[in-house]
XYZ file of N, CA and C in Angstrom:
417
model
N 19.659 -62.634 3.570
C 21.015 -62.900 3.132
C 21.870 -61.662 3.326
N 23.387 -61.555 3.560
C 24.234 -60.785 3.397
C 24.624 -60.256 1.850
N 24.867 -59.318 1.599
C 25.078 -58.340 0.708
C 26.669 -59.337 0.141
N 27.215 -59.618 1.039
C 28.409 -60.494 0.607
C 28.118 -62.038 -0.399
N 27.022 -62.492 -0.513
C 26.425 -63.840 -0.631
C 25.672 -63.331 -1.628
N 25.352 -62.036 -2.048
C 24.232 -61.463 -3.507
C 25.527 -61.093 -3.818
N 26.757 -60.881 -3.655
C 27.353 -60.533 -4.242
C 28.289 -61.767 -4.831
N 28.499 -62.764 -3.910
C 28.949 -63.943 -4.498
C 27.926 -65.131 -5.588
N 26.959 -64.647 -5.415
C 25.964 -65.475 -6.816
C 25.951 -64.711 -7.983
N 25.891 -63.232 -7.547
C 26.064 -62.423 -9.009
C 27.390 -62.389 -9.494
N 28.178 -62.939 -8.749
C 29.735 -62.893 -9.643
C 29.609 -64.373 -10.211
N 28.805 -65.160 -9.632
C 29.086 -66.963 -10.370
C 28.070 -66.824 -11.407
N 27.536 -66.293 -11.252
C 26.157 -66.092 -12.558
C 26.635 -65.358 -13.851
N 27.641 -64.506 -13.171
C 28.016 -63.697 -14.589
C 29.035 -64.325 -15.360
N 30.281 -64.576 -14.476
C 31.470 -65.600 -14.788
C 31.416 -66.325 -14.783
N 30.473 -67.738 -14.402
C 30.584 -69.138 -14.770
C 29.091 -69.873 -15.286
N 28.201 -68.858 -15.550
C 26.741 -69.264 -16.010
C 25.870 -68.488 -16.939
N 26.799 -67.430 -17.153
C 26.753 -66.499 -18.067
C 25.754 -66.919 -19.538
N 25.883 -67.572 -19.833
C 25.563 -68.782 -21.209
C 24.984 -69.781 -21.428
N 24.850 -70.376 -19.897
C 24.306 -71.568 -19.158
C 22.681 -71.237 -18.880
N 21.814 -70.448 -18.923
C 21.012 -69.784 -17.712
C 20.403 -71.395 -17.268
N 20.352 -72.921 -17.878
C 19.722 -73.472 -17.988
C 20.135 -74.533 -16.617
N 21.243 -73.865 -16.402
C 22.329 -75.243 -15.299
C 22.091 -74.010 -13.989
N 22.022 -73.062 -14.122
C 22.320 -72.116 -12.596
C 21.471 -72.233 -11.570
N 21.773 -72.987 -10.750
C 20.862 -73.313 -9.706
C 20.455 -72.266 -8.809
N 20.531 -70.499 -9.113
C 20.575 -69.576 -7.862
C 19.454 -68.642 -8.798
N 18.191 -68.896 -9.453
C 16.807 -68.235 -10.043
C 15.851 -69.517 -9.157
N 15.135 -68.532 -9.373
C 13.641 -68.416 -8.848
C 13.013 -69.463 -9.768
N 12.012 -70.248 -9.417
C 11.333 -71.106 -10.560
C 10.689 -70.221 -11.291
N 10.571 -69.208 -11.186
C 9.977 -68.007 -12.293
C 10.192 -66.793 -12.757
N 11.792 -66.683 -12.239
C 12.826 -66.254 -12.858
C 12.170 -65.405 -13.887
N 12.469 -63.652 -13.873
C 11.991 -63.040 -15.137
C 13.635 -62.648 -15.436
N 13.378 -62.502 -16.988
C 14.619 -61.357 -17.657
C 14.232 -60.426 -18.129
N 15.075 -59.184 -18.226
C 14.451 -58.021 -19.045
C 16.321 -57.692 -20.100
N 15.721 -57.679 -21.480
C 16.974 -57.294 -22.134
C 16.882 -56.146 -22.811
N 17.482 -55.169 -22.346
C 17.664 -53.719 -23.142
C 16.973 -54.713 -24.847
N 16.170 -53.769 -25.691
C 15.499 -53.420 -27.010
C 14.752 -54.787 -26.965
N 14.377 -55.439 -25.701
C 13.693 -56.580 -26.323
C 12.192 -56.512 -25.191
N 11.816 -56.208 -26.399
C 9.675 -55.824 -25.728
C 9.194 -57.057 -24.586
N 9.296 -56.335 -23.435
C 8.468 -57.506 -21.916
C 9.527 -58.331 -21.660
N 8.963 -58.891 -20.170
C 10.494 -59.753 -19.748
C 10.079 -61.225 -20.296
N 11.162 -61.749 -20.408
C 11.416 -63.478 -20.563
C 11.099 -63.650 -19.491
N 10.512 -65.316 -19.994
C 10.543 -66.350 -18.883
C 11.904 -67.134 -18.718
N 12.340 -68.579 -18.074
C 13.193 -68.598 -18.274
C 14.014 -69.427 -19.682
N 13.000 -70.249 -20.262
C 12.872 -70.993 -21.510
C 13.400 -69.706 -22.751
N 12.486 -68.582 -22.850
C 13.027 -67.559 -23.614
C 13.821 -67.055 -23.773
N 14.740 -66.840 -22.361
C 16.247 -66.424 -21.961
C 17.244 -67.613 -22.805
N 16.481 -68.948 -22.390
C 17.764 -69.849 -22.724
C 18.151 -69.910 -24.094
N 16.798 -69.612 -25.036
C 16.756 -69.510 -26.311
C 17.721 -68.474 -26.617
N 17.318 -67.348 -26.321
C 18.372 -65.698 -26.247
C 19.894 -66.072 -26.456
N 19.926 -66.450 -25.119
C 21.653 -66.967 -24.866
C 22.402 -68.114 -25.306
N 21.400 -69.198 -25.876
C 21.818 -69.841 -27.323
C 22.481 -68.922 -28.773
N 21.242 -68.145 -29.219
C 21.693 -67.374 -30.255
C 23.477 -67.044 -30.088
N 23.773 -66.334 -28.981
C 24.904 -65.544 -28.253
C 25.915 -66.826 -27.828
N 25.456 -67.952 -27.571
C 26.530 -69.324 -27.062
C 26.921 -69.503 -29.016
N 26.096 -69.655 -29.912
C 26.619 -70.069 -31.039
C 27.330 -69.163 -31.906
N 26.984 -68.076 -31.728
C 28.058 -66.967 -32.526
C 29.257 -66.435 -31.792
N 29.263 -67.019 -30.433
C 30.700 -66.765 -29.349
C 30.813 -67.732 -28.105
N 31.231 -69.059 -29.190
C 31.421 -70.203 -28.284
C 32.525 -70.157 -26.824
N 33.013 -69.237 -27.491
C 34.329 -68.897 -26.502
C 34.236 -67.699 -25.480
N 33.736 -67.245 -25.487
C 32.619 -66.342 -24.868
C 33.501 -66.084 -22.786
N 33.862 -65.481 -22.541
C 34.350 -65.492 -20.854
C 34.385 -64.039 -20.587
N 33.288 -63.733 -19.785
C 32.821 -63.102 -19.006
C 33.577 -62.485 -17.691
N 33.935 -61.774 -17.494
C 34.092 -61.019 -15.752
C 33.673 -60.330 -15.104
N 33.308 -59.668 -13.941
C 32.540 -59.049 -13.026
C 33.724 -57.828 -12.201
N 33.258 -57.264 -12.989
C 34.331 -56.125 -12.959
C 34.087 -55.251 -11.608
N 32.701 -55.260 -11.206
C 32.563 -54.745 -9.923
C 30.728 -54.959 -9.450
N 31.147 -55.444 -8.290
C 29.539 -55.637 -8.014
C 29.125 -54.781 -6.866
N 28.001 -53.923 -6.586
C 27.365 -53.159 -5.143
C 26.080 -53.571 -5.422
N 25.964 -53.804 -3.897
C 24.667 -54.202 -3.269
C 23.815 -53.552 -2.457
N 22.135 -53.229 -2.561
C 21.461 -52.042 -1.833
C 20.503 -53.331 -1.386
N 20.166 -53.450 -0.658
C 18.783 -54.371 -0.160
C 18.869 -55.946 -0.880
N 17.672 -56.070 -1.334
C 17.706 -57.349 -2.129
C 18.374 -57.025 -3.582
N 19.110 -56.142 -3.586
C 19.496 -56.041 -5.541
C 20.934 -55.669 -5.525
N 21.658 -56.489 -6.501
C 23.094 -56.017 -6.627
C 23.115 -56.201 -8.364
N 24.307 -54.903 -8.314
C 24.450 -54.222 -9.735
C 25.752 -54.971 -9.936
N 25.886 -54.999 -11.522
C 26.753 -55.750 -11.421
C 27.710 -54.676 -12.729
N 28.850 -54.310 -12.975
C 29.482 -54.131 -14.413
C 30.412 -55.114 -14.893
N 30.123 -55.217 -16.153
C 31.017 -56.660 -16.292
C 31.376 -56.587 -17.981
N 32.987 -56.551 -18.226
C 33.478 -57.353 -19.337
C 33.448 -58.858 -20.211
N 33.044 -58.855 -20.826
C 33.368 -60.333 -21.519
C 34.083 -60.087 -23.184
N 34.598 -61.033 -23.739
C 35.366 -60.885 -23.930
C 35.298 -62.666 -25.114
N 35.508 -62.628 -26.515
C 35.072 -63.640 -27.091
C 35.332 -63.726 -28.910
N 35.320 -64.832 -29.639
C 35.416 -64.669 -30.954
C 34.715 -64.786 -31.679
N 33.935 -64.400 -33.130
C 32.800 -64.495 -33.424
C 32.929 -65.435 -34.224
N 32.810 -66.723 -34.046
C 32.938 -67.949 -34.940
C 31.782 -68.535 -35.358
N 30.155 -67.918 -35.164
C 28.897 -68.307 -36.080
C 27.988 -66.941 -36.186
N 27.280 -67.373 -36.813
C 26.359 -66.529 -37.279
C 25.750 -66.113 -36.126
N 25.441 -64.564 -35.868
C 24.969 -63.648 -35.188
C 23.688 -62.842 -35.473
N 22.437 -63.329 -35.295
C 21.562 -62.681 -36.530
C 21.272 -62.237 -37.689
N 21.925 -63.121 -38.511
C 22.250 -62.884 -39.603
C 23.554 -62.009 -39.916
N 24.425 -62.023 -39.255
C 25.378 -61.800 -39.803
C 26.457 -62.716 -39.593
N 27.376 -63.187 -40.779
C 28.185 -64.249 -40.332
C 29.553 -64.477 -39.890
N 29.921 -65.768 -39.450
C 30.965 -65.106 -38.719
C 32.383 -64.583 -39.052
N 33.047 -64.257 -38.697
C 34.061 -63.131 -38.759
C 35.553 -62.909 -38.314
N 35.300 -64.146 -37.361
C 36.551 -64.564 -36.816
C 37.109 -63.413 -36.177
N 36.552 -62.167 -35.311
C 37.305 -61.340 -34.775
C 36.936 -61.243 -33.427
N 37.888 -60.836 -32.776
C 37.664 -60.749 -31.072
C 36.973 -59.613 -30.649
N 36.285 -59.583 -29.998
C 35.643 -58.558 -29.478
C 35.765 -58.620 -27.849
N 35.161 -57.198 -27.215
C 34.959 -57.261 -25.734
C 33.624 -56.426 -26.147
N 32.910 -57.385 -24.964
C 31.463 -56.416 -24.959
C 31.304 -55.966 -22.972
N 30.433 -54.850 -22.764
C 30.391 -54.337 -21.858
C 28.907 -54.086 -21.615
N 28.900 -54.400 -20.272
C 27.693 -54.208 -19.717
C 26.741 -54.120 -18.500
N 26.163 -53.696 -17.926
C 25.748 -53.438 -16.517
C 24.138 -54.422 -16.420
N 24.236 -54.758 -15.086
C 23.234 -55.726 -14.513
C 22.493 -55.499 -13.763
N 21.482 -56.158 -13.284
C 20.917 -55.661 -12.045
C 19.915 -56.885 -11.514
N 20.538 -57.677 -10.350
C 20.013 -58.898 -10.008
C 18.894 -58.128 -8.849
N 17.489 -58.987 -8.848
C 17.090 -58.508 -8.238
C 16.540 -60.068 -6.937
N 16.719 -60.171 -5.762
C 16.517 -61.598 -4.752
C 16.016 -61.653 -4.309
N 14.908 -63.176 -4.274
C 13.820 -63.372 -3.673
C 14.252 -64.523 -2.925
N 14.100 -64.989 -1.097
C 14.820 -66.120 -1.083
C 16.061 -66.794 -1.282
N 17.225 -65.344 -1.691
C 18.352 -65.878 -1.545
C 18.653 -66.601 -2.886
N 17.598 -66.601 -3.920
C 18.197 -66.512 -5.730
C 17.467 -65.338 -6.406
N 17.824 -65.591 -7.616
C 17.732 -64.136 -8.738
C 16.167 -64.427 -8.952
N 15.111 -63.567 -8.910
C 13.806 -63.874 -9.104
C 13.467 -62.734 -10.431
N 14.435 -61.613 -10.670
C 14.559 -60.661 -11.541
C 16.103 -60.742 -11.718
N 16.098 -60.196 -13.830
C 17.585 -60.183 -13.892
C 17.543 -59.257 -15.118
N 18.069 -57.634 -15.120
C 17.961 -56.940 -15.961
C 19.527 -56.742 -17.106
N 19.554 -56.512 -18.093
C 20.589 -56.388 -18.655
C 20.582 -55.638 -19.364
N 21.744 -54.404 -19.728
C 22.056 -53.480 -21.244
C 23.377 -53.428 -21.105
N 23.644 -54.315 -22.332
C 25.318 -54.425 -22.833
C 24.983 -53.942 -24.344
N 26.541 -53.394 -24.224
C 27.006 -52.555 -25.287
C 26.393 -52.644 -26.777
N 25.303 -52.965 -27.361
C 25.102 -54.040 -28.730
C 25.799 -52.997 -29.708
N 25.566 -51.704 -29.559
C 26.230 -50.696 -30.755
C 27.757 -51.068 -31.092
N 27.995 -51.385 -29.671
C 29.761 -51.269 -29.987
C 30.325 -52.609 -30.414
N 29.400 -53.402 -30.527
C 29.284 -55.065 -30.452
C 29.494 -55.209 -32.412
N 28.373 -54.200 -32.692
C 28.133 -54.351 -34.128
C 29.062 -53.109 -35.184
N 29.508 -52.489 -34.161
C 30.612 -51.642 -34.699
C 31.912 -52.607 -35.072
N 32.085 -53.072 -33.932
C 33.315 -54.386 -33.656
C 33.689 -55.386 -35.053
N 32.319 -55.545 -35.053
C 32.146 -56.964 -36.380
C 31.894 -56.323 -36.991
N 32.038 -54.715 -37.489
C 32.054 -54.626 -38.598
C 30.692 -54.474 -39.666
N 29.692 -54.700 -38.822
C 28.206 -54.270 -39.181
C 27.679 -52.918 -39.348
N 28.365 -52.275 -38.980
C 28.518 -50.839 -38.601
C 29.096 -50.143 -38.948
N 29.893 -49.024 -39.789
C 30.559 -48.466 -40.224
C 31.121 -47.670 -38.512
N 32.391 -47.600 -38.630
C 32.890 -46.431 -37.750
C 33.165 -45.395 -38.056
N 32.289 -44.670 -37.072
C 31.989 -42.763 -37.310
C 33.570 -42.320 -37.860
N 33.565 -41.655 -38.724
C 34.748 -40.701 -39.435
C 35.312 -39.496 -37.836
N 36.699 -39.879 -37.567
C 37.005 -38.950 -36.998
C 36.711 -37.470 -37.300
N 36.358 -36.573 -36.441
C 36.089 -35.148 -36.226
C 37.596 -34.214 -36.374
């Protein structure tokens, strides 16, 4: 595949399937995930569970792909999203405030879909946001 075509699935994956992993027709039937603080990768059943938790505490939830580069079979992705916290978030409930969360990707292609899909978005600044967190006292 062209670097143009990993770059056009990792922008539809982030912006329009983001939440979905269960509808995206561009993974591997064995599809791994790896999520920053979470021990070994998912399969893809585990992911969908994951991004449930995250669909019900930010139904509203829209994503962008702020910039994608591509080296071989792997394109990086940085990406904004952007959402309201209208359910419970691991135990914490909701809050009704907007947040933007931030975060970098890294699709990795087997065959022309995602066969690896790594993620670390912002969670500190996520739980600072809502308020779970106290914010550090200016210096």
């Amino acid at each position: 595949m062209k670097a143009e075509e990993y770059k056009e699935i990792t922008r539809r994956f982030i912006e329009d399937y983001h939440m979905s992993f269960a509808h995206f027709p561009d993974f591997t039937a064995n599809s791994l995930f790896h999520l920053a603080g979470v021990p070994g990768p998912m399969d893809l059943a585990a992911t969908q569970q994951m991004s449930q938790v995250y669909a019900t505490a930010f139904p509203d939830m829209s994503a962008r792909a702020e910039e994608i580069l591509v080296e071989g079979n792997k394109a990086v992705c940085r990406w904004t999203a952007t959402a309201t916290h209208l359910g419970d978030l691991m135990g914490i409930p909701a809050t009704g405030k907007k947040v933007t969360l931030t975060g970098i990707c890294i699709e990795r292609f087997e065959g022309g879909k995602i066969a690896e899909h790594w993620v670390n978005m912002d969670q500190f600044g996520l739980l600072v946001q809502l308020g779970a967190i106290p914010v550090p006292a200016a210096a």
